[in-house]
PDB file of C-alpha atoms in Angstrom:
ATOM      1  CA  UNK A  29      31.341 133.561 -40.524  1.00 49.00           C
ATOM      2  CA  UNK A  30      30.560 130.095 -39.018  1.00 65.00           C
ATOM      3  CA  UNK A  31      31.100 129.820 -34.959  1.00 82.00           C
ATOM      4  CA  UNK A  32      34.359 128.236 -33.482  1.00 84.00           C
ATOM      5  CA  UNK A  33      33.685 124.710 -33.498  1.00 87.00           C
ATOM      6  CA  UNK A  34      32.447 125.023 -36.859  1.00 85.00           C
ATOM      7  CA  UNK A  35      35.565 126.702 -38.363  1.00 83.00           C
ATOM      8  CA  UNK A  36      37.557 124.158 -36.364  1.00 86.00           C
ATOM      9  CA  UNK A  37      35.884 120.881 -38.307  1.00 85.00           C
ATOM     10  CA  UNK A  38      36.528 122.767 -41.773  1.00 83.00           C
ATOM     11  CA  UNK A  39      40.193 123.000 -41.437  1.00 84.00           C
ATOM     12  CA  UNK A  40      40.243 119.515 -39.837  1.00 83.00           C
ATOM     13  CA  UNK A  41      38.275 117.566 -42.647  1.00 84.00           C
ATOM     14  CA  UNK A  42      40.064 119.955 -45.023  1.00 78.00           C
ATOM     15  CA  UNK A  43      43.587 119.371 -43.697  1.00 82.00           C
ATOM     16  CA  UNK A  44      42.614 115.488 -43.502  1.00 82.00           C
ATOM     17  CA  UNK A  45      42.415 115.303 -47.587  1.00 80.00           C
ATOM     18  CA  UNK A  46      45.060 118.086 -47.700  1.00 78.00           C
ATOM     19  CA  UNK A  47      47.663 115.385 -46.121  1.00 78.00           C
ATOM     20  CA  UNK A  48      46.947 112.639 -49.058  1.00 80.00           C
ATOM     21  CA  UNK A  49      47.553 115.238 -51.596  1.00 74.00           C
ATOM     22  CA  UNK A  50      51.030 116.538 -53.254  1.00 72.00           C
ATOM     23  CA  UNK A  51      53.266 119.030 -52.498  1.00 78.00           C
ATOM     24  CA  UNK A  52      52.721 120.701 -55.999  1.00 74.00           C
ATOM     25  CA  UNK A  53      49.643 120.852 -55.744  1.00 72.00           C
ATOM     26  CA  UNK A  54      49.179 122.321 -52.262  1.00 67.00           C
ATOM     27  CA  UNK A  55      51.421 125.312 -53.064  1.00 70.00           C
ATOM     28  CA  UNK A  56      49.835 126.231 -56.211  1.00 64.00           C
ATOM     29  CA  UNK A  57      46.782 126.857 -53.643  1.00 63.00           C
ATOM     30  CA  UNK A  58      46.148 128.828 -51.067  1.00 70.00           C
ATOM     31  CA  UNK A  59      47.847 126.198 -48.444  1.00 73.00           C
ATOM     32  CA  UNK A  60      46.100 123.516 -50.370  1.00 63.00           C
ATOM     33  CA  UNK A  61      42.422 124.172 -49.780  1.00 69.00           C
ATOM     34  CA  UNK A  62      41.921 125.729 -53.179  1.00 72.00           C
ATOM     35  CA  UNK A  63      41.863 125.060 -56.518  1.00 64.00           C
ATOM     36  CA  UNK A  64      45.270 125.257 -57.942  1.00 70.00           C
ATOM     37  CA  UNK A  65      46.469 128.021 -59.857  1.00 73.00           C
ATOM     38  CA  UNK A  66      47.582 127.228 -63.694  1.00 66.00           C
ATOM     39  CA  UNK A  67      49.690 130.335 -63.499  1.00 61.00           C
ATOM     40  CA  UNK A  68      51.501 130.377 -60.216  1.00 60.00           C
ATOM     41  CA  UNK A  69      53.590 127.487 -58.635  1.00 60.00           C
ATOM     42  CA  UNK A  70      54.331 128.775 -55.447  1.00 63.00           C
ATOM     43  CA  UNK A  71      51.717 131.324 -53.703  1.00 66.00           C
ATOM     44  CA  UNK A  72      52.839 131.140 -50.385  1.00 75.00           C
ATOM     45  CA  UNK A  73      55.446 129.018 -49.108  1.00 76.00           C
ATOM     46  CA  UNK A  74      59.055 129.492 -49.082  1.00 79.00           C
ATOM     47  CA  UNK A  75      61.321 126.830 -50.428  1.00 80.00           C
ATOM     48  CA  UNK A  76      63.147 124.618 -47.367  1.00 85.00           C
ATOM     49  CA  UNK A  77      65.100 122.572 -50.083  1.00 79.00           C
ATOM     50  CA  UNK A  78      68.536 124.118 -48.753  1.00 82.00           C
ATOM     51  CA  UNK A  79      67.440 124.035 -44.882  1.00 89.00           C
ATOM     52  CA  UNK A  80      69.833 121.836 -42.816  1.00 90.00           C
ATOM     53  CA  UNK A  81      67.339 119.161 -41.041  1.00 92.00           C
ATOM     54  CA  UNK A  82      65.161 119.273 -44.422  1.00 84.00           C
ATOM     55  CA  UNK A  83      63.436 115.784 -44.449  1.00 88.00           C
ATOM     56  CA  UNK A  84      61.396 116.302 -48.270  1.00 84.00           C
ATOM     57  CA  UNK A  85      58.882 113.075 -47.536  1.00 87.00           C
ATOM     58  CA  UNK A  86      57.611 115.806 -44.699  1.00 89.00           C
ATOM     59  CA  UNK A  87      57.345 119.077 -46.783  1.00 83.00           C
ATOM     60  CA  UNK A  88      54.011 118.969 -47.525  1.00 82.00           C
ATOM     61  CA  UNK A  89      53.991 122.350 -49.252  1.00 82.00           C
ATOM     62  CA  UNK A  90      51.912 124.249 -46.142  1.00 83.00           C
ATOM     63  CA  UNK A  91      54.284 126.818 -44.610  1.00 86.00           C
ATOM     64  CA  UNK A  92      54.258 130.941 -45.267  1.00 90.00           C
ATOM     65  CA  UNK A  93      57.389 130.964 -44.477  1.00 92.00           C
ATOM     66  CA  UNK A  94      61.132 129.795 -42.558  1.00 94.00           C
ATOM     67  CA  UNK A  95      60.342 130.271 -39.020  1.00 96.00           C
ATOM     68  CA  UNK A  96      63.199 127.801 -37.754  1.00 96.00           C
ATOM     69  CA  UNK A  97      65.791 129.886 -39.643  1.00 94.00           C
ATOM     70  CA  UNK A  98      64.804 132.829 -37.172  1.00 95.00           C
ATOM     71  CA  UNK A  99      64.447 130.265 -34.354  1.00 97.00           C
ATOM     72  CA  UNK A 100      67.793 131.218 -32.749  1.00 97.00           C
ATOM     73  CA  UNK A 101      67.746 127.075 -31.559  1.00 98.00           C
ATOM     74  CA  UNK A 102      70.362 126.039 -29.535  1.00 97.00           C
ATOM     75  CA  UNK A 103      71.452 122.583 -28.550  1.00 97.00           C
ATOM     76  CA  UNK A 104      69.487 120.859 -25.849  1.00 98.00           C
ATOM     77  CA  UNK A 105      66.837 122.973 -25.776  1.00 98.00           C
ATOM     78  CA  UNK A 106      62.827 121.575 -26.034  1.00 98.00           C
ATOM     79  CA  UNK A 107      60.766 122.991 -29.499  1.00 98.00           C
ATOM     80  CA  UNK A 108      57.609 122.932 -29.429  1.00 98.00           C
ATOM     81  CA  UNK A 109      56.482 123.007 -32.799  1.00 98.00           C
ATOM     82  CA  UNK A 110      52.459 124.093 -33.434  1.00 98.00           C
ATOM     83  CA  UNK A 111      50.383 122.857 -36.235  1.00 96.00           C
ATOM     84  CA  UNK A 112      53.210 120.038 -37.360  1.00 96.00           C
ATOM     85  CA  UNK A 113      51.767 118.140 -40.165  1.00 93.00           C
ATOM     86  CA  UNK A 114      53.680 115.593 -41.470  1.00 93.00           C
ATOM     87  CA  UNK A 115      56.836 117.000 -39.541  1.00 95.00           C
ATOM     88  CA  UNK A 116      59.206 118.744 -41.622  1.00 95.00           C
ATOM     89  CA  UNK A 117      59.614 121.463 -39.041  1.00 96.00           C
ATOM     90  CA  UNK A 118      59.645 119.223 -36.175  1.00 97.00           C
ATOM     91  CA  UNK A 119      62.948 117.658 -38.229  1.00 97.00           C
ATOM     92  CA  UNK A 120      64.513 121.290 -39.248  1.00 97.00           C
ATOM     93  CA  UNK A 121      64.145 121.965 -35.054  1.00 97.00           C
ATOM     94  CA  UNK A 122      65.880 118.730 -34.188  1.00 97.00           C
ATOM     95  CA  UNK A 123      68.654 119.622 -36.544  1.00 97.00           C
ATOM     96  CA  UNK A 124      69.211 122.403 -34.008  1.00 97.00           C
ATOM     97  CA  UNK A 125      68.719 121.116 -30.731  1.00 97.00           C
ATOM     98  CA  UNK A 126      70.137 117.851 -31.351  1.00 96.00           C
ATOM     99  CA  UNK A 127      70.309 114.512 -30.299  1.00 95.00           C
ATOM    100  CA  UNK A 128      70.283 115.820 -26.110  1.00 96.00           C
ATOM    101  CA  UNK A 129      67.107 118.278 -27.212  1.00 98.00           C
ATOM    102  CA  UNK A 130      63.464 117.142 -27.336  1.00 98.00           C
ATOM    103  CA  UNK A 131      60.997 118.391 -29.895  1.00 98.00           C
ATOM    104  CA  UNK A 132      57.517 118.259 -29.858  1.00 98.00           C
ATOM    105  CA  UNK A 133      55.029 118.395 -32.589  1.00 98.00           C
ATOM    106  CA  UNK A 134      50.827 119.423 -31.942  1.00 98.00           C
ATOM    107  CA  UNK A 135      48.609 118.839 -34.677  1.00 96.00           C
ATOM    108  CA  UNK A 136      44.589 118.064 -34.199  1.00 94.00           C
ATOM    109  CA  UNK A 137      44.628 115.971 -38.048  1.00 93.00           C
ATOM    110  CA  UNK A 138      45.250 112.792 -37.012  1.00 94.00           C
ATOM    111  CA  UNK A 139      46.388 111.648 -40.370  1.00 93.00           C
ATOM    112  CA  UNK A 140      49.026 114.138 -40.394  1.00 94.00           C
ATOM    113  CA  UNK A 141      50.031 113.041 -36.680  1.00 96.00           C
ATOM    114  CA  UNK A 142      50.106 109.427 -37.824  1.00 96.00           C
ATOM    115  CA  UNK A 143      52.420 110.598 -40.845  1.00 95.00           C
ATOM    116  CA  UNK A 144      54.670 112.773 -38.802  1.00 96.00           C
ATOM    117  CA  UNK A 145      55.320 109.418 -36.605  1.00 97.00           C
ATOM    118  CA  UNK A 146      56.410 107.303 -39.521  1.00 97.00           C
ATOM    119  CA  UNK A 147      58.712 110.181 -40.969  1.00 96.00           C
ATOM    120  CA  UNK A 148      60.327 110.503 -37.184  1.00 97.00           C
ATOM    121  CA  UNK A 149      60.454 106.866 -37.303  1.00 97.00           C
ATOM    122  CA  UNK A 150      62.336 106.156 -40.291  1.00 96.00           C
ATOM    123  CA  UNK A 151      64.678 108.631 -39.415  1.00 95.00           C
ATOM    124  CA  UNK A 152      65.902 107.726 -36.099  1.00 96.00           C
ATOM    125  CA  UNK A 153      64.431 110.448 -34.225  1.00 96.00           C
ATOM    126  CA  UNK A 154      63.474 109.400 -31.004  1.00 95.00           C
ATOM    127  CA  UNK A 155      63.979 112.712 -29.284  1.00 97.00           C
ATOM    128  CA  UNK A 156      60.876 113.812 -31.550  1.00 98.00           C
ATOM    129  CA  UNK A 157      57.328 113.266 -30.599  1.00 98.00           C
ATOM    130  CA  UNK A 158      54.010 114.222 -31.940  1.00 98.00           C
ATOM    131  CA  UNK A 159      50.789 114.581 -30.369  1.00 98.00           C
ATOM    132  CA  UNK A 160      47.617 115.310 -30.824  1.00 97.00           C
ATOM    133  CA  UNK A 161      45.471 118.439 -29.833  1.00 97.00           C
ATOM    134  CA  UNK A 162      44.291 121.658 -30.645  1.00 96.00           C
ATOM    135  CA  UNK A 163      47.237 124.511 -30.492  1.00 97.00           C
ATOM    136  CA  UNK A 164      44.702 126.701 -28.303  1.00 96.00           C
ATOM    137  CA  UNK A 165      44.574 124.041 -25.463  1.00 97.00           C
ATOM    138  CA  UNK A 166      48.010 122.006 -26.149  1.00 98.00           C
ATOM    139  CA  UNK A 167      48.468 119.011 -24.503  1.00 98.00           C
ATOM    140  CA  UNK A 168      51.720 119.946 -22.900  1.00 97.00           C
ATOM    141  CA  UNK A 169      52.691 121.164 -19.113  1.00 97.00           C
ATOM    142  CA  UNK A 170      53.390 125.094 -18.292  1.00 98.00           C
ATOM    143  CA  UNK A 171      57.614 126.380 -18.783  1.00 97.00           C
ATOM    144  CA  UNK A 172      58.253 123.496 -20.391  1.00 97.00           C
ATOM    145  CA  UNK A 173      59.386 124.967 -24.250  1.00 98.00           C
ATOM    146  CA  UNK A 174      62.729 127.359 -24.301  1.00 98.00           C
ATOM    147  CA  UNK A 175      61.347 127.897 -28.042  1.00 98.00           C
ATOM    148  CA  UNK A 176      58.441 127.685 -30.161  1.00 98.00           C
ATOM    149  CA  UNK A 177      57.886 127.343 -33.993  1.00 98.00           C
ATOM    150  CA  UNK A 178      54.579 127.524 -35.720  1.00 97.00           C
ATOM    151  CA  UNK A 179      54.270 127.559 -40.076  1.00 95.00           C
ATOM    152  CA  UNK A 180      51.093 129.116 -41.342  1.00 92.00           C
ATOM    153  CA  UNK A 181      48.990 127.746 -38.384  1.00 93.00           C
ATOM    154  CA  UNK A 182      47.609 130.446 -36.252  1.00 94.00           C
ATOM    155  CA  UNK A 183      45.458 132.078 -38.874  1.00 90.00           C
ATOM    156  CA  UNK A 184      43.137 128.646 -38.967  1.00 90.00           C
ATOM    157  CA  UNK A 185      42.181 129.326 -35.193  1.00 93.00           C
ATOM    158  CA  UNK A 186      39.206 131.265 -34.796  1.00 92.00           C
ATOM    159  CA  UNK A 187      40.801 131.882 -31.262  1.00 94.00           C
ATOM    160  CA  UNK A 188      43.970 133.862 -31.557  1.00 96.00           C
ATOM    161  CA  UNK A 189      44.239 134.850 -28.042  1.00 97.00           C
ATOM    162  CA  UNK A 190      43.880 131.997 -26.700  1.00 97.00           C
ATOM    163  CA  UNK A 191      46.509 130.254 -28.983  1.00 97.00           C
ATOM    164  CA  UNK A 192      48.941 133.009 -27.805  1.00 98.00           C
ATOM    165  CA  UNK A 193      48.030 132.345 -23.921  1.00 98.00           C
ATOM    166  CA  UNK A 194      48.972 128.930 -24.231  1.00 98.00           C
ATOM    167  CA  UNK A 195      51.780 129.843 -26.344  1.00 98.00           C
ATOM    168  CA  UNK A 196      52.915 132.076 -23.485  1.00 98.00           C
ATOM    169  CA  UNK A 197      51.665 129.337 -21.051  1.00 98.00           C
ATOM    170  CA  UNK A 198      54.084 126.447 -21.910  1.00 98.00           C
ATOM    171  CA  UNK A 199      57.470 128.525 -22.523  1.00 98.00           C
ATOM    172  CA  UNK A 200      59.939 129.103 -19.772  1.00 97.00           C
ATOM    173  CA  UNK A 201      60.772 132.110 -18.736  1.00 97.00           C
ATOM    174  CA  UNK A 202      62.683 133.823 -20.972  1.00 96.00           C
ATOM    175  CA  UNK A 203      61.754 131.573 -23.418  1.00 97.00           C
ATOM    176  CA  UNK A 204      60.764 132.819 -26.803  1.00 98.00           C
ATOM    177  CA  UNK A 205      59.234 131.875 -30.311  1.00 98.00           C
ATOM    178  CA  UNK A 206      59.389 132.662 -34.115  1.00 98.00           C
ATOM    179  CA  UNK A 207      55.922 131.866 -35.418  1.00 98.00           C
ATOM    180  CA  UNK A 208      54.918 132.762 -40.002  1.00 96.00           C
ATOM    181  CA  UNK A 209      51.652 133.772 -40.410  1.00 95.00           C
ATOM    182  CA  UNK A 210      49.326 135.520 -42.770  1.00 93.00           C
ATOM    183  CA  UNK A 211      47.683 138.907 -41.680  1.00 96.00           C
ATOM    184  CA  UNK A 212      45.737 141.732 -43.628  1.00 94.00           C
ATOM    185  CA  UNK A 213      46.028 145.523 -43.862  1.00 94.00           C
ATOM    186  CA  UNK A 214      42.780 146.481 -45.113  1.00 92.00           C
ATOM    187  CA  UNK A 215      39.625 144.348 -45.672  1.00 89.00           C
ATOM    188  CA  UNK A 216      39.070 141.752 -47.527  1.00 90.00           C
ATOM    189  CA  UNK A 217      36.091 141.378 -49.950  1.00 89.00           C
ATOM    190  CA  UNK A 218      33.191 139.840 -48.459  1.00 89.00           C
ATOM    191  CA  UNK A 219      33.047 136.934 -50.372  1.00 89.00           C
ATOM    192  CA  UNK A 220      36.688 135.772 -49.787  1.00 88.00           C
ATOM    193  CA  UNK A 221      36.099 136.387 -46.071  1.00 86.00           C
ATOM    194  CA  UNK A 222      32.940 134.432 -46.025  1.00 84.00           C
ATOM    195  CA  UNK A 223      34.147 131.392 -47.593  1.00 84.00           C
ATOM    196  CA  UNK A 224      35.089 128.068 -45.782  1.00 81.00           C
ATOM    197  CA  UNK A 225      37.597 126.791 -48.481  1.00 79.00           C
ATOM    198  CA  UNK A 226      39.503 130.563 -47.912  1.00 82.00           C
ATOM    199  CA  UNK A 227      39.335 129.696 -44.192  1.00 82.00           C
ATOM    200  CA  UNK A 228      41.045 126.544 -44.647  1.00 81.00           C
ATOM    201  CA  UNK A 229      43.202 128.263 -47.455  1.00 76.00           C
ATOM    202  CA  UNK A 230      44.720 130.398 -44.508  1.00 84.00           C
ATOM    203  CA  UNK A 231      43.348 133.678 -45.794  1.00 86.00           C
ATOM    204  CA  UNK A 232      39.871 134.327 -44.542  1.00 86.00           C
ATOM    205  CA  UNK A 233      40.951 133.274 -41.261  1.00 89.00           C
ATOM    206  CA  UNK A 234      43.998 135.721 -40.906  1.00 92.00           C
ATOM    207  CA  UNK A 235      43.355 139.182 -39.086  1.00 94.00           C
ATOM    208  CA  UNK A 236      44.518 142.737 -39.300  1.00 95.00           C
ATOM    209  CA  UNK A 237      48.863 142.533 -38.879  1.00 96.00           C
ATOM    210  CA  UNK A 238      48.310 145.407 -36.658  1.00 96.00           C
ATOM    211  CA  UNK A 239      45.633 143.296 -34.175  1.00 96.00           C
ATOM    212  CA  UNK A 240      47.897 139.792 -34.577  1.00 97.00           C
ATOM    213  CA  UNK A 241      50.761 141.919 -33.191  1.00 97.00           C
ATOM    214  CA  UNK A 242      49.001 143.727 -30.080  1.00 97.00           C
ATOM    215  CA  UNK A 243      47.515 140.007 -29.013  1.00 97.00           C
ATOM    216  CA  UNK A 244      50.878 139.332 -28.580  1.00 98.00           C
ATOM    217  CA  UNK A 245      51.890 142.477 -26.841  1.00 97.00           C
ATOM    218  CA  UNK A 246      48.692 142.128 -24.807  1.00 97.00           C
ATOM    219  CA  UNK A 247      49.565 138.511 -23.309  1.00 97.00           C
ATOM    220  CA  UNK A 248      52.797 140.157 -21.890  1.00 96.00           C
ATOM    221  CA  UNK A 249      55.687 139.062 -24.572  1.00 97.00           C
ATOM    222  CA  UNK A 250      58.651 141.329 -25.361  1.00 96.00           C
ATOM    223  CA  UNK A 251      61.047 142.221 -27.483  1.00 96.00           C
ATOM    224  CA  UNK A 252      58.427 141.714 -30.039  1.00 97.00           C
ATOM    225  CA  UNK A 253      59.939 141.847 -33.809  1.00 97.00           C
ATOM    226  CA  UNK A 254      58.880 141.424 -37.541  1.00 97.00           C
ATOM    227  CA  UNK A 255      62.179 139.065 -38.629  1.00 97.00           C
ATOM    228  CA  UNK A 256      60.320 138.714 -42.181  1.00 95.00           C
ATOM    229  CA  UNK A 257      57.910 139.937 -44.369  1.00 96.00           C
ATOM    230  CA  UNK A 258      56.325 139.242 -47.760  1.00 93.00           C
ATOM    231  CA  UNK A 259      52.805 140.175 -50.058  1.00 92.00           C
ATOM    232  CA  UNK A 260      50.954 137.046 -50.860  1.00 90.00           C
ATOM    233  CA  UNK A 261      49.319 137.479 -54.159  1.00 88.00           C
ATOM    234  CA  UNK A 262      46.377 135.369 -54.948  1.00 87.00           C
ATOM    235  CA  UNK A 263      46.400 134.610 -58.521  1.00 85.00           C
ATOM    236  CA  UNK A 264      43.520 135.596 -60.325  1.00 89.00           C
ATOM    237  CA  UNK A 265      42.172 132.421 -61.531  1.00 86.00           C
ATOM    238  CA  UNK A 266      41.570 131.569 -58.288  1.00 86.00           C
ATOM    239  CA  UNK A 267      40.185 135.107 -57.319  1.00 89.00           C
ATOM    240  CA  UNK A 268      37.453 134.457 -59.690  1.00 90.00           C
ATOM    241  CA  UNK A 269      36.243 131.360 -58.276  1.00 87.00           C
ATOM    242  CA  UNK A 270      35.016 133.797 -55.434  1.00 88.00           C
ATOM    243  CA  UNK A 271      34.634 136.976 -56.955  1.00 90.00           C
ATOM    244  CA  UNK A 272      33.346 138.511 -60.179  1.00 92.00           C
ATOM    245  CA  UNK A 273      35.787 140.117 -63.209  1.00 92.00           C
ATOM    246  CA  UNK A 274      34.731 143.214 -61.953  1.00 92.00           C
ATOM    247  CA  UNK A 275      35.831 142.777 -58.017  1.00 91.00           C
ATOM    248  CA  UNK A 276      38.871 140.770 -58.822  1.00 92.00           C
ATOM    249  CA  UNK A 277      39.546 143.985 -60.658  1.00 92.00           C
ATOM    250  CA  UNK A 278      39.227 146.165 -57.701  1.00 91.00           C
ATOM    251  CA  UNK A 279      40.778 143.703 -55.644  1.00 88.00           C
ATOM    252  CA  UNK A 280      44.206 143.783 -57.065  1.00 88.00           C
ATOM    253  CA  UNK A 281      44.169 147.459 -57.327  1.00 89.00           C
ATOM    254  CA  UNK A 282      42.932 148.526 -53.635  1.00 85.00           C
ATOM    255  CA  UNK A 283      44.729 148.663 -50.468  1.00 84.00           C
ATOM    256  CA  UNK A 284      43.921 145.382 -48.958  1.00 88.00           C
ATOM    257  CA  UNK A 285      47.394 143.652 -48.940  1.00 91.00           C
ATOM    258  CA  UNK A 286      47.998 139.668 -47.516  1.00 92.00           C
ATOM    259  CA  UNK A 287      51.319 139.496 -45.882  1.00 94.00           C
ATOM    260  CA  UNK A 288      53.025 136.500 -44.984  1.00 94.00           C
ATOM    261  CA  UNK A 289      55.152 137.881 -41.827  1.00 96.00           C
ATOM    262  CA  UNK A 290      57.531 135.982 -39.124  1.00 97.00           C
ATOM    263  CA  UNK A 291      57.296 137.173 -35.815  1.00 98.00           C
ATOM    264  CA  UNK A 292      59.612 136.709 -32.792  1.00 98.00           C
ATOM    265  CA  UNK A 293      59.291 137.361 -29.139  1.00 98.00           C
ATOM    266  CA  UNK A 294      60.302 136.490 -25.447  1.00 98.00           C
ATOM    267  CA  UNK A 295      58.445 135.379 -22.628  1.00 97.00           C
ATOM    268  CA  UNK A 296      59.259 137.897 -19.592  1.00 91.00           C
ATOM    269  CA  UNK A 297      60.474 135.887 -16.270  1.00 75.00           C
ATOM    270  CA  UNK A 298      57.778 138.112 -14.679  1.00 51.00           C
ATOM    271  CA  UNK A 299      54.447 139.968 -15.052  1.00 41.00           C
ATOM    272  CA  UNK A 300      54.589 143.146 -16.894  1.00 44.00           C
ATOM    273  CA  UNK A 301      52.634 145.988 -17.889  1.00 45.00           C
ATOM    274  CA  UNK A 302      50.452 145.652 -21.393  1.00 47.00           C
ATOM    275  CA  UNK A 303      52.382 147.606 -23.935  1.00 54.00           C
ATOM    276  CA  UNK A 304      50.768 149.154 -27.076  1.00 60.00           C
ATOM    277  CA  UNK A 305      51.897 148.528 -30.522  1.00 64.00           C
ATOM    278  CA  UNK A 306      53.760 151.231 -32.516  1.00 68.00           C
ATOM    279  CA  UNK A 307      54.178 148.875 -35.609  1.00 65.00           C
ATOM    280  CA  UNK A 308      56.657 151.095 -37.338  1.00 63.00           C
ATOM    281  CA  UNK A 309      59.483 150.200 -34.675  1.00 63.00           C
ATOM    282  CA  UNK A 310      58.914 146.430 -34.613  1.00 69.00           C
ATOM    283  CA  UNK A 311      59.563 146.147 -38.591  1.00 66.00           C
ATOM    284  CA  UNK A 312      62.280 143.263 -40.079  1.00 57.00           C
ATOM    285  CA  UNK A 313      65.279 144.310 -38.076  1.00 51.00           C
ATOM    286  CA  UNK A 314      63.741 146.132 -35.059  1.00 46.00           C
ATOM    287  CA  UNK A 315      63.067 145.011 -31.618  1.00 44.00           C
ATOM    288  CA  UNK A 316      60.443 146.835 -29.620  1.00 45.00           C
ATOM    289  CA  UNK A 317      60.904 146.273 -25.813  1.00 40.00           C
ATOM    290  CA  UNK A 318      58.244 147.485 -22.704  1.00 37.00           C
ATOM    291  CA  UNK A 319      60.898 149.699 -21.480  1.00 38.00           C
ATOM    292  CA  UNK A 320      62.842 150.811 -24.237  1.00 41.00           C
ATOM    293  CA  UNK A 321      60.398 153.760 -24.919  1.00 39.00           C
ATOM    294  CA  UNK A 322      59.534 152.598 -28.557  1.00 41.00           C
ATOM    295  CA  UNK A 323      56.198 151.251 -27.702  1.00 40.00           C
ATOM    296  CA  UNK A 324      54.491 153.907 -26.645  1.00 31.00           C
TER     297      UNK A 324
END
C-alpha cells in the first residue's frame, strides 16, 4: 500500500469530489468513492432521517453508523466531532448539548469545511464551529472535549494510533467518546486491499476489529464497549470491478467479514495499566473495565 502522506492526498482529493456529489449516490458506494451499486441503495450508512438535530442539506450519505445516539450528550457539554463533512453530526451533537454547549467539527477537505460553515450558518448555530486539520494532529487544546463523535472516519487514517492519542489527548478526564467504524475479521483479498478507490471507500483502510479495539485499550481508555454492530456487504457488481467471477465467488463465501461497529469508552482521570482485549466481554451490551477482571 502507498505511504502515509500518500494515502492521506487520496482520501482528500477523493473526499473533495465526494462533497459535490449526492447523497444517493454516495451510499450506493462504498462511502462514495466507488462506483455505485445498481442493486443496493444503502451499503453502509444508517438512516438519520428520524434523529432529533437531523439537518438533511448536511447528510451527505458518509456515516457507518449513529454514533450520537450512543453519545450519552448532555447539556453544556463541548463535542468534538472528527471527520465532520458537511456537518450533520456536528448539528445532531448540538441538539444535545444545546444552546450553552459548544461543538466542534475537524475535517482536512476544505470544501466540506466551507459547506459545514454555511449549513451552521443558516441555521443559527453559533455555538458550532468547524475547523480545519487532520484528526491525527487536531487543532484543538488538551481536556478540552467531555465527548467525542466520529462517523466512518478513522479507517481513512493510515495512523490509527495516533488518531486515538489525540483522541485521548483533547478529552477531559473522565471524558469519553462513541466513534462507527469499519473493521475486518479475516483478510481481505489482495486486490481490494491494494486499491486507492477501496481506501477512500473506507474498506481497504479499516483493520482487524480485534487490533482497532486493543489501540484503544493500549492508549489507556476504559470501560471500553461495542454499543453496535453490523456486516457490510459489498455488492457484487462492485466486487467485480476489483476482483474476478471466480474470487468474488470465494469472497462472499469465506470468513473475511466487514463490520460496521460503534465503540464507546472513557478517558481515566489518571494513568493506568495497558489492559488486553478479551473481545467476547466488550460485545453490544458489555462494558469491559481494567479492574473488573474481564480483560484479562
Amino acid at each position: 500500500m502507498k505511504k502515509e502522506q500518500e494515502l492521506k492526498n487520496i482520501v482528500k482529493e477523493r473526499y473533495a469530489k465526494i462533497a459535490e456529489q449526492g447523497k444517493a449516490e454516495n451510499a450506493s458506494s462504498c462511502c462514495g468513492a466507488t462506483t455505485p451499486s445498481n442493486k443496493v441503495y444503502n451499503i453502509m450508512m444508517d438512516d438519520y432521517s428520524e434523529t432529533q438535530g437531523y439537518a438533511e442539506e448536511a447528510d451527505l450519505g458518509l456515516g457507518c453508523g449513529l454514533p450520537t445516539q450512543f453519545a450519552k450528550i448532555k447539556k453544556g457539554d463541548t463535542v468534538i466531532d472528527l471527520g465532520s463533512g458537511a456537518g450533520n453530526d456536528c448539528f445532531v451533537a448540538r441538539h444535545e448539548t444545546g444552546a450553552e454547549g459548544k461543538v466542534i467539527g475537524i475535517d482536512f477537505t476544505p470544501i466540506m469545511i466551507q459547506k459545514a460553515r454555511i449549513n451552521a450558518e443558516k441555521l443559527g448555530y453559533n455555538n458550532v464551529e468547524f475547523r480545519t486539520g487532520d484528526i491525527d494532529d487536531m487543532p484543538v487544546s488538551d481536556n478540552v472535549a467531555d465527548v467525542i463523535v466520529s462517523n466512518c472516519v478513522l479507517n481513512l487514517v493510515p495512523n490509527k494510533k495516533k488518531v486515538i492519542a489525540e483522541m485521548h489527548r483533547v478529552l477531559k478526564p473522565g471524558g469519553h467518546f462513541s466513534v462507527s467504524d469499519i473493521v475486518l475479521v479475516g483478510a481481505l483479498p489482495d486486490a481490494l486491499r491494494e486499491d486507492a478507490e477501496m481506501y477512500a471507500g473506507c474498506v481497504a483502510g479499516a483493520i482487524q476489529k480485534e487490533d482497532y479495539l486493543q489501540l484503544m485499550l493500549d492508549e489507556g481508555f476504559q470501560n471500553l464497549k461495542i454499543q453496535k454492530e453490523k456486516p457490510i456487504v459489498i455488492p457484487d457488481d462492485i466486487l467485480g470491478k476489483y476482483l474476478s467471477e471466480e474470487e468474488v465467488r470465494t469472497f462472499n463465501t469465506g470468513e473475511t467479514g466487514i463490520f460496521s461497529i460503534t465503540v464507546y469508552a472513557e478517558k481515566k482521570g489518571t494513568t493506568q495499566e495497558k489492559t488486553k482485549l478479551n473481545l467476547s466481554e466488550i460485545q453490544a451490551g458489555s462494558s469491559c473495565t481494567p479492574n473488573s477482571g474481564c480483560c484479562k
